[in-house]
Short mmCIF file of C-alpha atoms and ligand atoms in Angstrom, two decimals:
data_model
loop_
_atom_site.label_atom_id
_atom_site.label_comp_id
_atom_site.label_asym_id
_atom_site.label_seq_id
_atom_site.Cartn_x
_atom_site.Cartn_y
_atom_site.Cartn_z
CA UNK A 1 -204.77 57.97 -26.82
CA UNK A 2 -201.03 58.23 -26.20
CA UNK A 3 -198.65 55.40 -26.99
CA UNK A 4 -196.96 53.48 -24.22
CA UNK A 5 -193.21 53.70 -24.79
CA UNK A 6 -191.41 50.65 -23.49
CA UNK A 7 -187.99 51.26 -25.00
CA UNK A 8 -185.73 54.16 -24.15
CA UNK A 9 -186.07 56.86 -26.80
CA UNK A 10 -183.12 59.11 -27.55
CA UNK A 11 -183.91 62.60 -28.82
CA UNK A 12 -181.02 64.68 -30.11
CA UNK A 13 -182.94 67.74 -31.24
CA UNK A 14 -185.98 69.81 -30.28
CA UNK A 15 -188.12 68.35 -33.05
CA UNK A 16 -187.66 64.75 -32.00
CA UNK A 17 -188.11 65.75 -28.33
CA UNK A 18 -191.37 67.45 -29.13
CA UNK A 19 -192.51 64.50 -31.25
CA UNK A 20 -191.94 62.06 -28.37
CA UNK A 21 -193.55 64.37 -25.83
CA UNK A 22 -196.66 64.69 -27.98
CA UNK A 23 -197.14 60.94 -27.81
CA UNK A 24 -197.24 60.78 -24.03
CA UNK A 25 -200.71 60.47 -22.58
CA UNK A 26 -200.46 63.26 -20.01
CA UNK A 27 -203.69 62.18 -18.34
CA UNK A 28 -202.08 58.90 -17.41
CA UNK A 29 -198.44 59.94 -17.04
CA UNK A 30 -196.64 62.48 -14.91
CA UNK A 31 -193.30 63.62 -16.28
CA UNK A 32 -190.25 63.32 -14.02
CA UNK A 33 -187.17 65.18 -15.24
CA UNK A 34 -183.56 64.61 -14.22
CA UNK A 35 -181.31 67.29 -15.78
CA UNK A 36 -177.63 66.26 -15.93
CA UNK A 37 -174.37 67.13 -17.62
CA UNK A 38 -173.66 63.42 -18.15
CA UNK A 39 -170.79 61.30 -16.85
CA UNK A 40 -173.42 59.66 -14.72
CA UNK A 41 -172.81 58.10 -11.31
CA UNK A 42 -174.87 56.59 -8.50
CA UNK A 43 -175.93 60.08 -7.38
CA UNK A 44 -177.72 60.59 -10.70
CA UNK A 45 -179.09 57.04 -10.54
CA UNK A 46 -180.66 57.83 -7.19
CA UNK A 47 -182.60 60.70 -8.81
CA UNK A 48 -183.65 58.48 -11.70
CA UNK A 49 -184.69 55.61 -9.42
CA UNK A 50 -186.82 57.98 -7.38
CA UNK A 51 -188.61 59.19 -10.49
CA UNK A 52 -189.08 55.63 -11.80
CA UNK A 53 -190.33 54.42 -8.41
CA UNK A 54 -192.99 57.12 -8.47
CA UNK A 55 -193.97 55.76 -11.88
CA UNK A 56 -193.22 58.95 -13.72
CA UNK A 57 -192.37 59.06 -17.40
CA UNK A 58 -188.70 59.65 -16.70
CA UNK A 59 -186.66 61.96 -18.88
CA UNK A 60 -182.91 62.44 -18.40
CA UNK A 61 -181.17 65.27 -20.20
CA UNK A 62 -177.45 65.22 -20.93
CA UNK A 63 -176.00 68.58 -21.84
CA UNK A 64 -172.67 70.08 -20.79
CA UNK A 65 -173.87 73.63 -20.48
CA UNK A 66 -171.09 76.03 -21.45
CA UNK A 67 -172.93 79.01 -19.94
CA UNK A 68 -172.35 77.80 -16.40
CA UNK A 69 -168.56 77.47 -16.74
CA UNK A 70 -166.69 80.62 -15.87
CA UNK A 71 -163.43 79.11 -16.99
CA UNK A 72 -162.65 77.67 -20.44
CA UNK A 73 -160.15 75.12 -19.12
CA UNK A 74 -162.75 73.82 -16.66
CA UNK A 75 -165.28 73.37 -19.47
CA UNK A 76 -162.71 71.64 -21.66
CA UNK A 77 -161.71 69.19 -18.96
CA UNK A 78 -165.27 68.42 -17.85
CA UNK A 79 -165.64 64.62 -18.14
CA UNK A 80 -167.98 63.09 -20.69
CA UNK A 81 -168.89 59.47 -21.48
CA UNK A 82 -172.04 59.53 -23.53
CA UNK A 83 -171.95 55.90 -24.69
CA UNK A 84 -171.72 54.46 -21.17
CA UNK A 85 -174.31 56.94 -19.95
CA UNK A 86 -176.79 55.76 -22.59
CA UNK A 87 -176.20 52.09 -21.69
CA UNK A 88 -176.75 52.90 -18.02
CA UNK A 89 -179.91 54.88 -18.71
CA UNK A 90 -181.34 52.11 -20.88
CA UNK A 91 -180.54 49.59 -18.16
CA UNK A 92 -182.46 51.75 -15.72
CA UNK A 93 -185.42 51.93 -18.09
CA UNK A 94 -185.35 55.67 -18.50
CA UNK A 95 -188.15 56.54 -20.94
CA UNK A 96 -186.48 59.36 -22.81
CA UNK A 97 -182.92 60.67 -23.05
CA UNK A 98 -182.59 64.18 -24.40
CA UNK A 99 -179.11 65.07 -25.69
CA UNK A 100 -179.48 68.42 -27.43
CA UNK A 101 -176.67 70.01 -29.35
CA UNK A 102 -175.18 73.31 -28.45
CA UNK A 103 -176.07 75.08 -31.72
CA UNK A 104 -179.74 74.42 -31.15
CA UNK A 105 -179.75 75.34 -27.45
CA UNK A 106 -177.73 78.52 -27.95
CA UNK A 107 -177.97 79.51 -31.61
CA UNK A 108 -175.80 82.28 -33.04
CA UNK A 109 -176.66 85.65 -31.48
CA UNK A 110 -178.33 84.02 -28.48
CA UNK A 111 -178.77 86.77 -25.88
CA UNK A 112 -181.36 85.84 -23.26
CA UNK A 113 -180.28 84.91 -19.74
CA UNK A 114 -182.04 84.35 -16.45
CA UNK A 115 -180.58 85.90 -13.33
CA UNK A 116 -181.60 85.20 -9.73
CA UNK A 117 -180.24 88.12 -7.80
CA UNK A 118 -180.10 87.07 -4.17
CA UNK A 119 -178.81 83.58 -3.44
CA UNK A 120 -176.66 83.62 -6.58
CA UNK A 121 -174.23 86.14 -5.14
CA UNK A 122 -172.86 84.02 -2.31
CA UNK A 123 -170.84 80.79 -1.93
CA UNK A 124 -170.21 79.34 -5.44
CA UNK A 125 -171.80 82.41 -7.03
CA UNK A 126 -169.22 84.68 -5.45
CA UNK A 127 -166.36 82.66 -6.89
CA UNK A 128 -167.84 81.60 -10.24
CA UNK A 129 -169.07 84.66 -12.09
CA UNK A 130 -172.40 84.07 -13.90
CA UNK A 131 -172.39 80.40 -12.96
CA UNK A 132 -175.93 80.40 -11.59
CA UNK A 133 -177.21 82.56 -14.41
CA UNK A 134 -175.94 79.82 -16.72
CA UNK A 135 -177.56 77.10 -14.61
CA UNK A 136 -180.93 78.84 -14.32
CA UNK A 137 -180.97 79.77 -18.01
CA UNK A 138 -180.52 76.17 -19.18
CA UNK A 139 -182.80 74.76 -16.50
CA UNK A 140 -185.60 77.16 -17.43
CA UNK A 141 -185.11 76.28 -21.11
CA UNK A 142 -185.44 72.58 -20.26
CA UNK A 143 -188.53 73.27 -18.15
CA UNK A 144 -190.14 75.17 -21.05
CA UNK A 145 -189.23 72.51 -23.62
CA UNK A 146 -190.20 69.49 -21.54
CA UNK A 147 -192.90 70.83 -19.20
CA UNK A 148 -192.13 68.33 -16.43
CA UNK A 149 -194.39 67.84 -13.41
CA UNK A 150 -191.48 66.93 -11.14
CA UNK A 151 -187.78 67.73 -11.37
CA UNK A 152 -185.15 65.92 -9.32
CA UNK A 153 -181.99 67.52 -7.92
CA UNK A 154 -179.35 66.26 -5.49
CA UNK A 155 -178.52 68.01 -2.22
CA UNK A 156 -174.80 67.96 -3.01
CA UNK A 157 -175.43 71.09 -5.06
CA UNK A 158 -177.53 72.56 -2.29
CA UNK A 159 -177.15 76.18 -3.36
CA UNK A 160 -178.24 75.24 -6.89
CA UNK A 161 -181.30 73.54 -5.40
CA UNK A 162 -182.20 76.66 -3.39
CA UNK A 163 -181.78 78.92 -6.44
CA UNK A 164 -183.79 76.69 -8.76
CA UNK A 165 -186.56 76.41 -6.15
CA UNK A 166 -186.54 80.21 -5.95
CA UNK A 167 -186.94 80.69 -9.72
CA UNK A 168 -189.77 78.14 -9.71
CA UNK A 169 -191.49 80.14 -6.96
CA UNK A 170 -190.77 83.60 -8.38
CA UNK A 171 -191.83 82.69 -11.91
CA UNK A 172 -194.85 80.63 -10.76
CA UNK A 173 -193.65 77.62 -12.71
CA UNK A 174 -196.10 74.75 -12.57
CA UNK A 175 -193.76 72.01 -11.40
CA UNK A 176 -192.39 70.59 -8.17
CA UNK A 177 -188.72 70.33 -7.26
CA UNK A 178 -187.83 67.11 -5.45
CA UNK A 179 -184.61 67.19 -3.47
CA UNK A 180 -182.69 63.98 -2.99
CA UNK A 181 -179.98 63.42 -0.33
CA UNK A 182 -176.34 63.35 -1.42
CA UNK A 183 -175.00 59.95 -2.36
CA UNK A 184 -171.51 59.27 -0.96
CA UNK A 185 -168.90 56.60 -1.51
CA UNK A 186 -168.02 54.24 1.35
CA UNK A 187 -165.59 56.85 2.75
CA UNK A 188 -168.13 59.65 2.66
CA UNK A 189 -166.92 61.44 -0.48
CA UNK A 190 -169.91 63.02 -2.23
CA UNK A 191 -170.30 61.45 -5.67
CA UNK A 192 -169.57 63.91 -8.45
CA UNK A 193 -168.66 63.63 -12.11
CA UNK A 194 -165.55 65.63 -11.27
CA UNK A 195 -164.27 62.81 -9.01
CA UNK A 196 -163.27 61.10 -12.28
CA UNK A 197 -160.59 63.75 -12.68
CA UNK A 198 -158.87 62.93 -9.37
CA UNK A 199 -155.68 60.88 -9.31
CA UNK A 200 -155.57 57.96 -6.83
CA UNK A 201 -153.58 60.05 -4.38
CA UNK A 202 -155.93 63.01 -4.63
CA UNK A 203 -158.98 60.78 -4.28
CA UNK A 204 -157.66 59.76 -0.87
CA UNK A 205 -157.26 63.43 0.03
CA UNK A 206 -160.74 64.29 -1.24
CA UNK A 207 -162.22 61.59 0.96
CA UNK A 208 -160.81 63.37 4.01
CA UNK A 209 -163.00 66.37 3.28
CA UNK A 210 -166.22 64.79 4.48
CA UNK A 211 -164.48 63.12 7.41
CA UNK A 212 -163.37 66.59 8.58
CA UNK A 213 -166.78 68.19 8.07
CA UNK A 214 -168.33 65.51 10.24
CA UNK A 215 -166.05 66.52 13.09
CA UNK A 216 -167.85 69.88 13.61
CA UNK A 217 -170.13 68.20 16.07
CA UNK A 218 -167.19 67.38 18.32
CA UNK A 219 -166.04 70.99 18.56
CA UNK A 220 -168.03 71.85 21.71
CA UNK A 221 -168.82 75.34 20.52
CA UNK A 222 -171.75 76.94 18.76
CA UNK A 223 -169.74 79.99 17.76
CA UNK A 224 -169.76 79.89 13.96
CA UNK A 225 -166.52 81.86 13.45
CA UNK A 226 -164.75 79.58 15.87
CA UNK A 227 -166.04 76.43 14.15
CA UNK A 228 -164.94 77.74 10.76
CA UNK A 229 -161.43 78.54 11.97
CA UNK A 230 -161.08 75.10 13.54
CA UNK A 231 -162.37 73.38 10.42
CA UNK A 232 -160.03 75.32 8.14
CA UNK A 233 -157.06 74.47 10.34
CA UNK A 234 -158.02 70.82 10.36
CA UNK A 235 -158.40 70.69 6.56
CA UNK A 236 -155.05 72.40 6.05
CA UNK A 237 -153.36 69.93 8.42
CA UNK A 238 -154.74 67.08 6.32
CA UNK A 239 -153.29 68.62 3.16
CA UNK A 240 -156.43 70.31 1.78
CA UNK A 241 -154.92 73.76 1.54
CA UNK A 242 -156.72 75.33 -1.41
CA UNK A 243 -160.03 76.21 0.22
CA UNK A 244 -162.20 78.44 -1.98
CA UNK A 245 -164.79 78.94 0.73
CA UNK A 246 -165.89 77.33 3.94
CA UNK A 247 -169.04 78.82 5.43
CA UNK A 248 -171.85 77.93 7.77
CA UNK A 249 -175.34 78.90 6.69
CA UNK A 250 -178.93 78.06 7.53
CA UNK A 251 -180.54 75.78 4.93
CA UNK A 252 -183.82 77.69 4.71
CA UNK A 253 -182.46 81.11 3.73
CA UNK A 254 -178.69 80.60 3.34
CA UNK A 255 -178.09 83.25 6.03
CA UNK A 256 -174.99 83.05 8.20
CA UNK A 257 -175.80 82.84 11.90
CA UNK A 258 -173.36 83.93 14.62
CA UNK A 259 -174.19 80.88 16.70
CA UNK A 260 -175.60 77.50 15.71
CA UNK A 261 -179.29 77.34 16.55
CA UNK A 262 -180.18 73.67 16.77
CA UNK A 263 -183.82 74.41 16.08
CA UNK A 264 -182.84 75.48 12.59
CA UNK A 265 -181.21 73.24 10.00
CA UNK A 266 -177.69 74.55 9.51
CA UNK A 267 -175.06 73.39 7.04
CA UNK A 268 -171.35 73.73 6.50
CA UNK A 269 -170.74 74.61 2.84
CA UNK A 270 -167.35 74.02 1.34
CA UNK A 271 -165.55 74.33 -1.99
CA UNK A 272 -161.95 73.19 -2.36
CA UNK A 273 -159.50 72.70 -5.17
CA UNK A 274 -157.50 69.52 -5.11
CA UNK A 275 -154.86 69.79 -7.79
CA UNK A 276 -157.13 71.96 -9.97
CA UNK A 277 -160.16 69.69 -9.44
CA UNK A 278 -162.88 71.78 -7.84
CA UNK A 279 -165.03 69.88 -5.36
CA UNK A 280 -168.02 71.11 -3.37
CA UNK A 281 -169.90 69.54 -0.51
CA UNK A 282 -172.19 70.46 2.35
CA UNK A 283 -172.92 68.86 5.68
CA UNK A 284 -175.98 69.24 7.93
CA UNK A 285 -174.81 69.99 11.47
CA UNK A 286 -176.90 67.69 13.58
CA UNK A 287 -176.03 68.33 17.17
CA UNK A 288 -173.31 70.46 18.71
CA UNK A 289 -172.09 69.44 22.18
CA UNK A 290 -174.46 70.46 25.01
CA UNK A 291 -171.96 72.95 26.49
CA UNK A 292 -173.40 76.44 26.01
CA UNK A 293 -171.23 79.32 24.76
O1 PAF B 301 -176.21 69.94 -11.63
C1 PAF B 301 -175.93 69.88 -12.83
O2 PAF B 301 -175.46 68.85 -13.33
C2 PAF B 301 -176.15 71.09 -13.71
O3 PAF B 301 -175.90 72.26 -13.03
C3 PAF B 301 -177.55 71.13 -14.36
C4 PAF B 301 -178.63 71.27 -13.31
C5 PAF B 301 -177.77 69.85 -15.17
C6 PAF B 301 -177.65 72.32 -15.32
O4 PAF B 301 -176.72 72.25 -16.32
#
């Protein structure tokens, strides 16, 4: 019979992870996994709460994965606050925190990478070389090490969610991906660990991003090119000038339509740089004005 772990266990290497996992009674417990890079916020907590509410043995991983950073400076400046994260996770009664170290995850001469070759080439993938290969490689490693039944991801990183769902399907992985809506601050800014890097002034600017995306529904046109041009102009007027991409795509297959088809879920995807802080977001277009184009 497996032990019932009441306190949060912290595993810092594969051996102690495997030891803890062996003690879980898998007949009685489903494993819910929340992979993170730390610097936790309410968006992560939403994923954790969902897993806890479903009564899963909840595991949170904290690992800043160097493979998914295409830029050394970006990796170096990525925020980290392990101590506060641990306190927060204990408070939320997470069962197990896994904080592996880089030398064990990617030992010397490591040379195996996963590569999804369709959805990874667009949006963030087009601008961040090998980013999704890095994400899928670490995520698959965590899946193999932990063997979760359910894995929770936020819709803020919608492309990541689509790609991870695709690898789960293509590789017949025996787990279910649960997508959780984006958590926003009171002004609509999508919560992200990177928001910690914004100055007060730039935080105000970042908050305007979502406010602008929401305006697409007032544009009275279903012509995608037209909407994009209008949105870009509006962002630039507000002072968000460094737009990496702004695209409209259908959620199901990430294809770009010429016109918005309200029968299909369509999203605006955006990546901007605000004083070197890269922010992404996406917005589901609910209803465009009734005027036909
Ligand atoms: O979304 C993230 O924080 C990361 O991409 C993930 C899924 C933890 C992989 O490093």
